[in-house]
mmCIF file of C-alpha atoms and ligand atoms in Angstrom:
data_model
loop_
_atom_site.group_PDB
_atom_site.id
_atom_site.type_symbol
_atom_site.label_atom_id
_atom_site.label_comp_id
_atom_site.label_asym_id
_atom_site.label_seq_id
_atom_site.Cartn_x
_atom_site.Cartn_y
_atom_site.Cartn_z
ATOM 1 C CA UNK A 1 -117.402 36.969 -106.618
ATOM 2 C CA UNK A 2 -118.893 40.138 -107.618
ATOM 3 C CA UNK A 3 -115.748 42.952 -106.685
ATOM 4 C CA UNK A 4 -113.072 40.084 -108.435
ATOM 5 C CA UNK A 5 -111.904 41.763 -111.932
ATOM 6 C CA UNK A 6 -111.082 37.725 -113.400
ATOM 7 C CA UNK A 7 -114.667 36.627 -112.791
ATOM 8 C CA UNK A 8 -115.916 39.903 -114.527
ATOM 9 C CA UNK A 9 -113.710 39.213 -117.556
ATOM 10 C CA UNK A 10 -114.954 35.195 -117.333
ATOM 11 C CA UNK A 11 -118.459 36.777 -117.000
ATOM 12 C CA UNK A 12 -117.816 39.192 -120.064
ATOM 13 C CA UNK A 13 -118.839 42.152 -117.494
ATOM 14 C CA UNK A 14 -115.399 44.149 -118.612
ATOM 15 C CA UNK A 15 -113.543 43.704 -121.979
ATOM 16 C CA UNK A 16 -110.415 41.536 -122.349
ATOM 17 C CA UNK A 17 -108.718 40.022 -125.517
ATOM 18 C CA UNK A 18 -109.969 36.667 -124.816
ATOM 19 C CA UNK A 19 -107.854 34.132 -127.201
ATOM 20 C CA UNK A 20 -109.419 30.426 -125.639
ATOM 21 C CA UNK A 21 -112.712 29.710 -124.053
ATOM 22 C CA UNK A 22 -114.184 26.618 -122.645
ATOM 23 C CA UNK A 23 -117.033 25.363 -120.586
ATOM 24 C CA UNK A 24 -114.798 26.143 -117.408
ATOM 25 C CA UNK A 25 -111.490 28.103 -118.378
ATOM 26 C CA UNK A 26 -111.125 31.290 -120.379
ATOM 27 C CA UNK A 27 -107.604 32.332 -121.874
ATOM 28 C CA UNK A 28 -107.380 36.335 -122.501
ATOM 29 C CA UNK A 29 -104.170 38.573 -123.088
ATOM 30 C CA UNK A 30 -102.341 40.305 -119.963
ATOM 31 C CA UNK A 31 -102.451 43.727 -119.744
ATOM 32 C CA UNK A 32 -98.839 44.691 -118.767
ATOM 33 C CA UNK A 33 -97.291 41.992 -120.789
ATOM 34 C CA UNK A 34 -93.872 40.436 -119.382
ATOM 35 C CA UNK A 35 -93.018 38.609 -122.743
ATOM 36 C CA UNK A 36 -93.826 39.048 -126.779
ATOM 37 C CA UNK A 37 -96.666 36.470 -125.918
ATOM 38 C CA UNK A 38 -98.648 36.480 -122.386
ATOM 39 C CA UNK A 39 -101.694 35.249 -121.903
ATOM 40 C CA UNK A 40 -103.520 34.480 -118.477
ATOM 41 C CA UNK A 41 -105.507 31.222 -117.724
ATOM 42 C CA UNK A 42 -108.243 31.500 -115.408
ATOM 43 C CA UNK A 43 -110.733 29.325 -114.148
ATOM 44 C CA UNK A 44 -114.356 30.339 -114.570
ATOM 45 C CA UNK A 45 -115.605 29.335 -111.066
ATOM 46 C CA UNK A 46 -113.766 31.445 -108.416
ATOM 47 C CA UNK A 47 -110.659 30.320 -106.514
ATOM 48 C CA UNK A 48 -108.446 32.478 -104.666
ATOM 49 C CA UNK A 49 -105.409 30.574 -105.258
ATOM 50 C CA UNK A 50 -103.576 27.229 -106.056
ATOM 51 C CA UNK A 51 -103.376 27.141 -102.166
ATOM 52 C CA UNK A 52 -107.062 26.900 -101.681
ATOM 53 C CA UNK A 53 -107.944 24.543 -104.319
ATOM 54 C CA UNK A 54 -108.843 20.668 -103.366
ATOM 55 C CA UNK A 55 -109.958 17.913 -104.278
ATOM 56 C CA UNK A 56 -113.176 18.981 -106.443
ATOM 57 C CA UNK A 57 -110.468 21.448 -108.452
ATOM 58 C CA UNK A 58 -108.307 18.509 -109.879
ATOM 59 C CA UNK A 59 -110.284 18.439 -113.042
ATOM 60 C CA UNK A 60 -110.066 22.155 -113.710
ATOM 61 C CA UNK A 61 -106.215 21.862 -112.553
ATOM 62 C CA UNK A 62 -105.717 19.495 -115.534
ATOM 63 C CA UNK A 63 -108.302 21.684 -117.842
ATOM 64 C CA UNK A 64 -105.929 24.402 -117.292
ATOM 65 C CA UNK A 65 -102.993 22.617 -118.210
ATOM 66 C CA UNK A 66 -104.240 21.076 -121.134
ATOM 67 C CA UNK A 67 -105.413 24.719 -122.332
ATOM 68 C CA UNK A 68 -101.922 26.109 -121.903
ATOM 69 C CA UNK A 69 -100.742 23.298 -124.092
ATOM 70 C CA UNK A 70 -103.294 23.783 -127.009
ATOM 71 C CA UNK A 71 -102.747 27.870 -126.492
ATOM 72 C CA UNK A 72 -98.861 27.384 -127.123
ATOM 73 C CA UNK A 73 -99.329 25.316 -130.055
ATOM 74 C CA UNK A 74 -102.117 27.969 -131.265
ATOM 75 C CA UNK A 75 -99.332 30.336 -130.857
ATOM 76 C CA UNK A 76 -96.504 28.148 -132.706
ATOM 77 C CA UNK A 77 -94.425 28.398 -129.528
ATOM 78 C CA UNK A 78 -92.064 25.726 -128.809
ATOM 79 C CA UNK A 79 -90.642 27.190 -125.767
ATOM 80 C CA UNK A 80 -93.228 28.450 -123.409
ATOM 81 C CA UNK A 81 -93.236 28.858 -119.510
ATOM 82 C CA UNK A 82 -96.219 28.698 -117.652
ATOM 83 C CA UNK A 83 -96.776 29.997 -113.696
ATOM 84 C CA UNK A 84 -98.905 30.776 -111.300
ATOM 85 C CA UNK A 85 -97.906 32.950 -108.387
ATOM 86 C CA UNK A 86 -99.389 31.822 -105.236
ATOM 87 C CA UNK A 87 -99.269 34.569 -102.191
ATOM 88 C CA UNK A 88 -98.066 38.421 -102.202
ATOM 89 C CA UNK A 89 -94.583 36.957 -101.552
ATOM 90 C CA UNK A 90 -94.600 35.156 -104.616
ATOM 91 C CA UNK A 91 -95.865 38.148 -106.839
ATOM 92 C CA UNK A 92 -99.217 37.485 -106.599
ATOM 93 C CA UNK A 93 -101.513 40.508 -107.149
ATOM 94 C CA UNK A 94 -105.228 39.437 -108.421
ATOM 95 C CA UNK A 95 -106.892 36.892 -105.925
ATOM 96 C CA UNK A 96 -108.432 34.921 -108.772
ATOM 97 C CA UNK A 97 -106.523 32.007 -109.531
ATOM 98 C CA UNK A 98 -104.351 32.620 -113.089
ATOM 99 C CA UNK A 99 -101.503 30.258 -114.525
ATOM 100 C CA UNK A 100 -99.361 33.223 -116.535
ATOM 101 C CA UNK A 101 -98.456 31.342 -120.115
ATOM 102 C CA UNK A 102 -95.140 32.839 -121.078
ATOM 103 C CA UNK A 103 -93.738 32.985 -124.444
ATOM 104 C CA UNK A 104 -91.651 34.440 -127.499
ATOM 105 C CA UNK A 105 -88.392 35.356 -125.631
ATOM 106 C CA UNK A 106 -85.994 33.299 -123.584
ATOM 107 C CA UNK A 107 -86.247 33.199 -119.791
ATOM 108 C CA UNK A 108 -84.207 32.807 -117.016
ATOM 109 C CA UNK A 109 -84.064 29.701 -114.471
ATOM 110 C CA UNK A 110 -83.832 30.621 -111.356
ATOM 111 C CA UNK A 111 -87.049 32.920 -112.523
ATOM 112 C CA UNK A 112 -86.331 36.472 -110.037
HETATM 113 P P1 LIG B 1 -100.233 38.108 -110.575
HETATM 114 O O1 LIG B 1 -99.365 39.293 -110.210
HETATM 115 O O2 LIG B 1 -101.422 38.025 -109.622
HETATM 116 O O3 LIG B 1 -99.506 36.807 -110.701
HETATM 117 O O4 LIG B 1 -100.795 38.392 -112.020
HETATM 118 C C1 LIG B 1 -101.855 39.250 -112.267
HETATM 119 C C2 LIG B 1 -101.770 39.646 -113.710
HETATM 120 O O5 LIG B 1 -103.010 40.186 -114.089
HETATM 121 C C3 LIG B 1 -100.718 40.717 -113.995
HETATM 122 O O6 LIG B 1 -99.787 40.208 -114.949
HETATM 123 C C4 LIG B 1 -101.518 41.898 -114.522
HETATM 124 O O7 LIG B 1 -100.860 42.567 -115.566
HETATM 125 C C5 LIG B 1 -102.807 41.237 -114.996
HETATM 126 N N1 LIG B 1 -103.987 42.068 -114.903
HETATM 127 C C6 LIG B 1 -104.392 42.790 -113.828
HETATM 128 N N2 LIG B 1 -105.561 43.403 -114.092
HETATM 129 C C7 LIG B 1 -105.905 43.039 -115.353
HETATM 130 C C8 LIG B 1 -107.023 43.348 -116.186
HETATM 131 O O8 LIG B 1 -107.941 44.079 -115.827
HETATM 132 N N3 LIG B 1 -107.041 42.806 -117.438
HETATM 133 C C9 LIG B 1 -106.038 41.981 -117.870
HETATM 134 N N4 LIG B 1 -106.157 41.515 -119.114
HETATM 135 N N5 LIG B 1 -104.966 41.675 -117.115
HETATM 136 C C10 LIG B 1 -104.914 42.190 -115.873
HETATM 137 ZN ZN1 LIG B 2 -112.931 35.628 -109.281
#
């Protein structure tokens, strides 16, 4: 998607601090962090949402998780959360699926 600011960063089109890169995900630090550590976990190929992915997405679904893993233990954190909003109602704001990996401070359950 040419106007979507995650598949320029992917496509190394604008700059981000990019911390984990693979064949199909890319890890890169938020811009407006929420915690000591936050990094955002995008899929390379172009999905608007958790909503709209199916059945061909299950293997980037796990990629993703696996990555999140291997990013908190690159990080030494023990405690991490890790999110993705789905919808405006939910908080989300880029329309390029993301899973937010959270870490370095306690958090709250119920999250706000
Ligand atoms: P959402 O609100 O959709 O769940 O999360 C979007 C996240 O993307 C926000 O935490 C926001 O700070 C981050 N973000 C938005 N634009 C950029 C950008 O250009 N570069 C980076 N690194 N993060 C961005
Ligand atoms: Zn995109």
């Amino acid at each position: 998607m040419s106007d979507c600011i995650f598949c320029k960063i992917a496509n190394k089109e604008i700059e981000a601090r990019i911390i984990w890169e693979s064949d199909n995900v890319v890890a890169f630090l938020d811009l407006s962090p929420q915690a000591p550590h936050h990094v955002l976990i995008v899929p390379k190929k172009h999905v608007k949402s958790l909503a709209e992915c199916d059945e061909e997405d299950k293997d980037i679904l796990g990629e993703i998780q696996l990555a999140a893993a291997k990013i908190a233990e690159l990080l030494k954190l023990e405690d991490f959360r890790l999110v993705t909003n789905n919808g405006r109602g939910a908080g989300q704001s880029v329309w390029h699926l993301h899973y937010h990996l959270l870490g370095g401070r306690r958090f709250n359950w119920p999250p706000g």
